[in-house]
PDB file of C-alpha atoms and ligand atoms in Angstrom:
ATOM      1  CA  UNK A  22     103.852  98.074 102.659  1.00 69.00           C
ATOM      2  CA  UNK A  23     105.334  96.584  99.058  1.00 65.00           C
ATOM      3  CA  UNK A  24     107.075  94.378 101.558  1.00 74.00           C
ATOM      4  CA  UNK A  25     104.396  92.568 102.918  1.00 84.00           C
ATOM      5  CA  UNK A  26     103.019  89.164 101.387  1.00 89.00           C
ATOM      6  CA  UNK A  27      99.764  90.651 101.112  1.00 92.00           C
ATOM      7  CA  UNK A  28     100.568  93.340  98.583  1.00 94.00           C
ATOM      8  CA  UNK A  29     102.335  90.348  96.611  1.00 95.00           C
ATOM      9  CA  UNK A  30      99.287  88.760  96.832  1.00 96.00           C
ATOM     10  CA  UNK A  31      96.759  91.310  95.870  1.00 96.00           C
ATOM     11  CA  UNK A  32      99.321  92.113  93.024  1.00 96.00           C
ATOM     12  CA  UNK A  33      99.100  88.962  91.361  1.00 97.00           C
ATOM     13  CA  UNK A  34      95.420  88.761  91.991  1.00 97.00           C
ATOM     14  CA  UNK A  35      94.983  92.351  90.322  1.00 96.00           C
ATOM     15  CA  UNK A  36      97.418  91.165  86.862  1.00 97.00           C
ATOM     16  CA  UNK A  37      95.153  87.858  86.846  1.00 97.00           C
ATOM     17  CA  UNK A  38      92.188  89.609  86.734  1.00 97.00           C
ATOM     18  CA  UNK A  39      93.398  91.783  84.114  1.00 97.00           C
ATOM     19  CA  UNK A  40      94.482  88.496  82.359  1.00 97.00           C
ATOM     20  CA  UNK A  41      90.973  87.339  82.404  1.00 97.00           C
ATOM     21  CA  UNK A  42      89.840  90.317  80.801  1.00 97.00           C
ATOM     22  CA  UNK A  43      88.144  91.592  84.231  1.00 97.00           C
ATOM     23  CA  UNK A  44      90.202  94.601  84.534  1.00 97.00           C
ATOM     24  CA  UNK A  45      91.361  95.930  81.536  1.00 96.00           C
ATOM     25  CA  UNK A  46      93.569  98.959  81.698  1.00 93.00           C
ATOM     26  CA  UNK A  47      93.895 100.975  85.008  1.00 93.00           C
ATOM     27  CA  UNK A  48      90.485  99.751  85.745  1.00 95.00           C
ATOM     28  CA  UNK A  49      89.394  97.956  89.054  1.00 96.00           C
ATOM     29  CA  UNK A  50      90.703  98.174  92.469  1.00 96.00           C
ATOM     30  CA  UNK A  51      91.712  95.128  95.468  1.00 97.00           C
ATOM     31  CA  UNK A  52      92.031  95.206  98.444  1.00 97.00           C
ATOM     32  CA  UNK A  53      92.702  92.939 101.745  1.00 97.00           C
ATOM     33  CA  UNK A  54      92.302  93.976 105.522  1.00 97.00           C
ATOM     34  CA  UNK A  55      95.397  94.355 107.209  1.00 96.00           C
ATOM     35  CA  UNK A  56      94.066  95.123 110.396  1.00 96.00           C
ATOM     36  CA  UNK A  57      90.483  95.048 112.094  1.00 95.00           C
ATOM     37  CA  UNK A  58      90.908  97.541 114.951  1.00 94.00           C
ATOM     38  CA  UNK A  59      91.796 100.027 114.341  1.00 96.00           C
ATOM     39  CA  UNK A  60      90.262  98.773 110.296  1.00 97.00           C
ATOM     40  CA  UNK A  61      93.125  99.559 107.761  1.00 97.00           C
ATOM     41  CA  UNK A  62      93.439  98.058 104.171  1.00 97.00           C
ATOM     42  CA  UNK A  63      95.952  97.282 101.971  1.00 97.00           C
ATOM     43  CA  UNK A  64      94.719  98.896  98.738  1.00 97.00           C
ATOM     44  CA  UNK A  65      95.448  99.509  94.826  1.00 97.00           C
ATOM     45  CA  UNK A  66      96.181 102.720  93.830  1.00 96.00           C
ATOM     46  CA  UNK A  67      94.515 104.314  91.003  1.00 93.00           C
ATOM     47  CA  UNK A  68      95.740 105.312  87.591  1.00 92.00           C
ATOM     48  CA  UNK A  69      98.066 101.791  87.622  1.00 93.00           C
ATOM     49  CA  UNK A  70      97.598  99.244  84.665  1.00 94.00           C
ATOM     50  CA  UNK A  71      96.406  96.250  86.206  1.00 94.00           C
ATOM     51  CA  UNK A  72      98.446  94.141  83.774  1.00 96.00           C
ATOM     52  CA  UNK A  73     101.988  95.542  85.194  1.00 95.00           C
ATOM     53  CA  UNK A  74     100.247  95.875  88.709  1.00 96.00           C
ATOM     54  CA  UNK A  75     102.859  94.618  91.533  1.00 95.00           C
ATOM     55  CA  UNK A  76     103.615  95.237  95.426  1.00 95.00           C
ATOM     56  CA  UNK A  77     104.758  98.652  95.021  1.00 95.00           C
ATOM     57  CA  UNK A  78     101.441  99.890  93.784  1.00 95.00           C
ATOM     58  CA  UNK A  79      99.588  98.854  97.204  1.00 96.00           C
ATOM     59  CA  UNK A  80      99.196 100.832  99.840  1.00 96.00           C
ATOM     60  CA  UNK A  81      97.990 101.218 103.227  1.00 96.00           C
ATOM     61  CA  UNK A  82      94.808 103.063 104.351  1.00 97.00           C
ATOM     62  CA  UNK A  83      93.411 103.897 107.425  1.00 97.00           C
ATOM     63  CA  UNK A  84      89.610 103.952 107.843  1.00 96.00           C
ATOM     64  CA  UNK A  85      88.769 107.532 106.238  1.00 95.00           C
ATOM     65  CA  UNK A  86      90.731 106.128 103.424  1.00 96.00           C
ATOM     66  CA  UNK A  87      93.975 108.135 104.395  1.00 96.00           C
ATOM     67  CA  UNK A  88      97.210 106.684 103.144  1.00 96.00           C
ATOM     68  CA  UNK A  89      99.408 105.463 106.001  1.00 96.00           C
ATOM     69  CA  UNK A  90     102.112 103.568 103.993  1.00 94.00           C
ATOM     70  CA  UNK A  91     103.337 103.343 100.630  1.00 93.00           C
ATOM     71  CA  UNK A  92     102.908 106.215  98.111  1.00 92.00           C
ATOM     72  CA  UNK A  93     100.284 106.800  95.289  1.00 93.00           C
ATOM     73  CA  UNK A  94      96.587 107.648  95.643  1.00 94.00           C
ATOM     74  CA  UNK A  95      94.040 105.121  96.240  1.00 93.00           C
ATOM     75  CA  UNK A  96      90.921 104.923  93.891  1.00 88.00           C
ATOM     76  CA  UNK A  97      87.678 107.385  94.912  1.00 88.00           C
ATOM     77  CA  UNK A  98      86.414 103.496  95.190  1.00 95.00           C
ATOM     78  CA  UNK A  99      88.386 102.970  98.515  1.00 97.00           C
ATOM     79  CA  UNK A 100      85.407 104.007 100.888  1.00 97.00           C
ATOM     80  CA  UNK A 101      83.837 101.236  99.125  1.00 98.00           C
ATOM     81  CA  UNK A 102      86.289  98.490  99.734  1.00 98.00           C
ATOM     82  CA  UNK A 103      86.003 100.334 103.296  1.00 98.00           C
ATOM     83  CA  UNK A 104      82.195 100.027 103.505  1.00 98.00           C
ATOM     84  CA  UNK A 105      81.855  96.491 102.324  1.00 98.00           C
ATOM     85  CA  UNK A 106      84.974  95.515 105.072  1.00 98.00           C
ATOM     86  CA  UNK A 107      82.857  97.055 107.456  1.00 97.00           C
ATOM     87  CA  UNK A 108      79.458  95.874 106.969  1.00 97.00           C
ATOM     88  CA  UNK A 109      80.711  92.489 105.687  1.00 95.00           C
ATOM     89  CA  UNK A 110      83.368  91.551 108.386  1.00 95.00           C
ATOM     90  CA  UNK A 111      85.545  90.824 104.775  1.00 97.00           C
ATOM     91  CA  UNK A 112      89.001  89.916 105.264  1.00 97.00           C
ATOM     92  CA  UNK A 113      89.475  90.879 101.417  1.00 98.00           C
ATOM     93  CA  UNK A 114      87.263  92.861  98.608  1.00 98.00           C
ATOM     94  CA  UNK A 115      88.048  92.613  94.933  1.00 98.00           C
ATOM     95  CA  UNK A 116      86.778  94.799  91.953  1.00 98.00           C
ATOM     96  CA  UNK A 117      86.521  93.954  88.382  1.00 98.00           C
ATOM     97  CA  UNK A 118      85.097  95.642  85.404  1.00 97.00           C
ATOM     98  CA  UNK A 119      84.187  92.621  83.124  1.00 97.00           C
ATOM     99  CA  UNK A 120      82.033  92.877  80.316  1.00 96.00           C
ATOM    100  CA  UNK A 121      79.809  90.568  81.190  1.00 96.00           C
ATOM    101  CA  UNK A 122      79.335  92.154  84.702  1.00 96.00           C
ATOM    102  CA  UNK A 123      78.625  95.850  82.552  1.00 96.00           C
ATOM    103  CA  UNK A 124      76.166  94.444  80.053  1.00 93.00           C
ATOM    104  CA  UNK A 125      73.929  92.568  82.825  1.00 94.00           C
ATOM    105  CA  UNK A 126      74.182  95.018  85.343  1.00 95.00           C
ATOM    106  CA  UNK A 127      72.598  97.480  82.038  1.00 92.00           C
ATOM    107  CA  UNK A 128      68.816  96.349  82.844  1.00 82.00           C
ATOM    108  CA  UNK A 129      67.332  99.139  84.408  1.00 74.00           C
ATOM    109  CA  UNK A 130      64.664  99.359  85.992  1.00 81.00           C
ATOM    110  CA  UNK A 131      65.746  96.093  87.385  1.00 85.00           C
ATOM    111  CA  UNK A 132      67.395  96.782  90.933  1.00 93.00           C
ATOM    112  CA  UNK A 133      69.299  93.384  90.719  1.00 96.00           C
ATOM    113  CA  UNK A 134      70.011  90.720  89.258  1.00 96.00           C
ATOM    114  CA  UNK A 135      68.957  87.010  90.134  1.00 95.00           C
ATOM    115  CA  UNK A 136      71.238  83.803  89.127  1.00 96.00           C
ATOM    116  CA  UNK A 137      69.539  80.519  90.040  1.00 96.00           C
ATOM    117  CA  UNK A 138      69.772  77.076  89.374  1.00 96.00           C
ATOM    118  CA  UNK A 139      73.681  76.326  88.168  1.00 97.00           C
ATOM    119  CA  UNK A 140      76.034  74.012  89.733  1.00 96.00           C
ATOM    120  CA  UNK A 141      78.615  76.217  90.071  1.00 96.00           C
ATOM    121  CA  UNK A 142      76.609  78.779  92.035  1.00 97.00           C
ATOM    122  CA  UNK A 143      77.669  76.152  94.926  1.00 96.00           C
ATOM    123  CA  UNK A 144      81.768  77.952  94.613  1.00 95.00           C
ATOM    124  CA  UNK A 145      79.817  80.874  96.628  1.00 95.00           C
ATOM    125  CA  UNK A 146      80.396  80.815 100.271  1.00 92.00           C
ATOM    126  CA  UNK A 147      77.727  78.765 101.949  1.00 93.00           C
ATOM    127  CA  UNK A 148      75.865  77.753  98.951  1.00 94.00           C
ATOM    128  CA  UNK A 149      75.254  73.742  99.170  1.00 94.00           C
ATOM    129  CA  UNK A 150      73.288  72.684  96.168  1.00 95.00           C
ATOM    130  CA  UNK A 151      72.714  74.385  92.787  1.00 95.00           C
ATOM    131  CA  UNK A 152      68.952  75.306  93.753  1.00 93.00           C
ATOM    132  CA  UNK A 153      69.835  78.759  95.386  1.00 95.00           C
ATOM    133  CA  UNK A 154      68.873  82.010  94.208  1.00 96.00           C
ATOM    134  CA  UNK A 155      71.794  84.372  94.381  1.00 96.00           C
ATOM    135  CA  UNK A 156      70.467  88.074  94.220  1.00 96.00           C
ATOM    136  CA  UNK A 157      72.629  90.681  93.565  1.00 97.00           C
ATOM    137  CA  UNK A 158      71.862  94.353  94.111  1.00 97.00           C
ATOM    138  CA  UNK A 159      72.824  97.084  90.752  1.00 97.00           C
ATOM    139  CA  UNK A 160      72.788  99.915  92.074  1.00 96.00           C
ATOM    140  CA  UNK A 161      73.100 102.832  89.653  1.00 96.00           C
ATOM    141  CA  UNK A 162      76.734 104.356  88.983  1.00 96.00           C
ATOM    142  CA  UNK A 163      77.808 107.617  90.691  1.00 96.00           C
ATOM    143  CA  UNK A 164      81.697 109.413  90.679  1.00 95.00           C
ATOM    144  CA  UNK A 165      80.629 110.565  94.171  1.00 95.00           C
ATOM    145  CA  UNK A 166      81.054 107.306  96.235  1.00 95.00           C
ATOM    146  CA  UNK A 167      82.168 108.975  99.386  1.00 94.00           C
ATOM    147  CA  UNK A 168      77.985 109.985  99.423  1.00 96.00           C
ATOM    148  CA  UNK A 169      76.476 107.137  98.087  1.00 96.00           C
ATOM    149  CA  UNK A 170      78.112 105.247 101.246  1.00 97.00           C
ATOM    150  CA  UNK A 171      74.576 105.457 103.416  1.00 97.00           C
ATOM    151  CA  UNK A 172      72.709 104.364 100.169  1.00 96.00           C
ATOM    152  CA  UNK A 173      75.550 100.875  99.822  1.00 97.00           C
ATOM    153  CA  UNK A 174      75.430 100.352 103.691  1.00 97.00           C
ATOM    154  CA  UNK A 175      71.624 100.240 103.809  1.00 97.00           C
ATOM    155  CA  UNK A 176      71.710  97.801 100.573  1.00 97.00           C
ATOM    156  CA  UNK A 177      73.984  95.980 102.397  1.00 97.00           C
ATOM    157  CA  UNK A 178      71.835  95.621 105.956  1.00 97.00           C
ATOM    158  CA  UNK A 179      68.882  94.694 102.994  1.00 96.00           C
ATOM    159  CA  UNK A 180      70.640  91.807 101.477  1.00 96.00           C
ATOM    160  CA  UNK A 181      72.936  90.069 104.451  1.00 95.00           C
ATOM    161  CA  UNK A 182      73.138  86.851 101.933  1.00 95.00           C
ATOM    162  CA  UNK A 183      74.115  88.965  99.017  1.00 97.00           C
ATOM    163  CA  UNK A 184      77.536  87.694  97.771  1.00 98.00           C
ATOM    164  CA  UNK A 185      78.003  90.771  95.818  1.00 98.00           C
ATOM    165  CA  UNK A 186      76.951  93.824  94.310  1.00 98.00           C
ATOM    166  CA  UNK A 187      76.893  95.477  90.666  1.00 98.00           C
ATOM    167  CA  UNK A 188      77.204  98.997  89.840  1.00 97.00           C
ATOM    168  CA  UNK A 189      75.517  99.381  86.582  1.00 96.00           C
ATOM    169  CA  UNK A 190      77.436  99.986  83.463  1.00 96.00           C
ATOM    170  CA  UNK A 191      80.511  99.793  85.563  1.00 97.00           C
ATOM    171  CA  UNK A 192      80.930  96.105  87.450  1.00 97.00           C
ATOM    172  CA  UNK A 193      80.979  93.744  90.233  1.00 98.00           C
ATOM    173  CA  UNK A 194      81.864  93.927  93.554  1.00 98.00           C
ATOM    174  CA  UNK A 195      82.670  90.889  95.826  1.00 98.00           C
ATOM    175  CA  UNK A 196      84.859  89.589  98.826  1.00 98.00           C
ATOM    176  CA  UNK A 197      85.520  87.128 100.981  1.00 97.00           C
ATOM    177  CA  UNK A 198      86.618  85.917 104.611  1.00 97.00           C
ATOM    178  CA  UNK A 199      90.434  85.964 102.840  1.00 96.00           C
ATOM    179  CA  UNK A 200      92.107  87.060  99.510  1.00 97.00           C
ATOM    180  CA  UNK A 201      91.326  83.239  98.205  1.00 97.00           C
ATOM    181  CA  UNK A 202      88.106  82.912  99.050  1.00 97.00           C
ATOM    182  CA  UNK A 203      87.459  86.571  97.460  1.00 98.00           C
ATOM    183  CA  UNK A 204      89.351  85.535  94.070  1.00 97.00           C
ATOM    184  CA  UNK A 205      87.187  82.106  94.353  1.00 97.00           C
ATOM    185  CA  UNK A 206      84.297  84.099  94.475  1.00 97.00           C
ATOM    186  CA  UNK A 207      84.928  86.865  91.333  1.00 98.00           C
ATOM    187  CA  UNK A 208      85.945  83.708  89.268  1.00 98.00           C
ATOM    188  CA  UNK A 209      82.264  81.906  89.907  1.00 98.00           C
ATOM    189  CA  UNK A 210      80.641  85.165  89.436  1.00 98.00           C
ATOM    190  CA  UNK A 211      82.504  86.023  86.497  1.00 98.00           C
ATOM    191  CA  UNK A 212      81.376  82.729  85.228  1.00 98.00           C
ATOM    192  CA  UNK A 213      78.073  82.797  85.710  1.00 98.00           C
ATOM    193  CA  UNK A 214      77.532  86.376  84.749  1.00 97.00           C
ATOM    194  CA  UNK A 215      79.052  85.360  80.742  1.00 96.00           C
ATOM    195  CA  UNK A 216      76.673  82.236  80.890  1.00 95.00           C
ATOM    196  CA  UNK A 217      74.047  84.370  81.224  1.00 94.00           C
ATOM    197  CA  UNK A 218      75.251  86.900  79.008  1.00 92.00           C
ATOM    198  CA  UNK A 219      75.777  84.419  76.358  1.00 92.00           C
ATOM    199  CA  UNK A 220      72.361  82.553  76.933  1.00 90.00           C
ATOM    200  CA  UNK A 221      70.426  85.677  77.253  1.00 86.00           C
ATOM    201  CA  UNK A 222      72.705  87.262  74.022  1.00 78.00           C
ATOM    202  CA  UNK A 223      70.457  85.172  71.857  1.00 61.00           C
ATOM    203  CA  UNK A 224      67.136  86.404  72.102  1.00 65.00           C
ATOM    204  CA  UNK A 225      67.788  89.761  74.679  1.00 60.00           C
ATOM    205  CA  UNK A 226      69.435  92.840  72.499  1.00 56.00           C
ATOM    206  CA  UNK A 227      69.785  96.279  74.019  1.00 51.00           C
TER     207      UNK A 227
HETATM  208 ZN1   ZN B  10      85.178 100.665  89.331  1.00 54.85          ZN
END
């Protein structure tokens, strides 16, 4: 598995995202199909500092989230990364933990949050023009993710033009057809999210 280009790739993804200050510690997880049918990922395992993350801390899972290659445990997360492959048809899904992502996804009762009206909205797959409303689910933070899966796939079916999700208090989920276009989208997500945080900073205390 640490042989493969895509666990380089998901290695330096995962120490540039900690880099950005989007997955600080051992927190996050990324992953990248390897194969559709039967669906396996190439996955982070958990408890790894993202900063020192390389090839040797990816491995393989099948689609109950068994390791197949490599050695390590991947995060409780994984049926997530599995879910979104699913649902999504995503050839990659990437994790991050920024703080901009915790503080907006931390306005309950809201059950989303809306970004509309910024040019670089149009880095999101599909999006033409900055007059789009992206919507992004929260949905509320569990440490049982294994049965909160019906409760993300239905969110999912809700929201086909969602590029993303948060979990409240905890962070962003995203992905994309390919490992670049999944890092493409974090970055313009993680953008937007700290210009709103930053605009809304001013006048919206919690
Ligand atoms: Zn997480």
């Amino acid at each position: 598995m640490s042989s493969t280009p895509l666990a380089a790739q998901l290695a330096e993804i995962g120490r540039q995202c900690y880099a950005r200050g989007w997955a600080l510690g051992t927190s996050g997880n990324f992953s990248a199909v390897l194969s559709r049918d039967p669906l396996r990922l190439a996955i982070t395992v958990s408890g790894v500092d993202k900063g020192l993350l390389t090839a040797r801390e990816i491995v393989e899972i099948d689609e109950q989230g068994k390791v197949v290659a490599g050695s390590g445990n991947p995060s409780a997360e994984a049926v997530l990364h599995l879910a979104i492959a699913r649902a999504r048809g995503a050839g990659a899904v990437l994790h991050t933990h920024s703080i901009w992502s915790t503080i907006l996804s931390d306005n309950a009762p809201e059950t989303g949050l809306a970004i509309e009206g910024y040019e670089m909205l149009k880095g999101l797959d599909d999006v033409r023009t900055h007059d789009h409303r992206e919507w992004l689910p929260i949905l509320d933070n569990t440490q049982e993710w294994a049965a909160a899966i019906p409760q993300v796939e239905s969110m999912l079916a809700a929201r086909p033009d969602a590029h993303g999700f948060l979990i409240r208090r905890h962070g962003l989920y995203t992905w994309g057809r390919d490992l670049a276009e999944a890092k493409r989208q974090v970055e313009i997500l993680e953008f937007l999210f700290e210009v709103m945080g930053r605009k809304r900073g001013m006048t919206w205390q919690r």
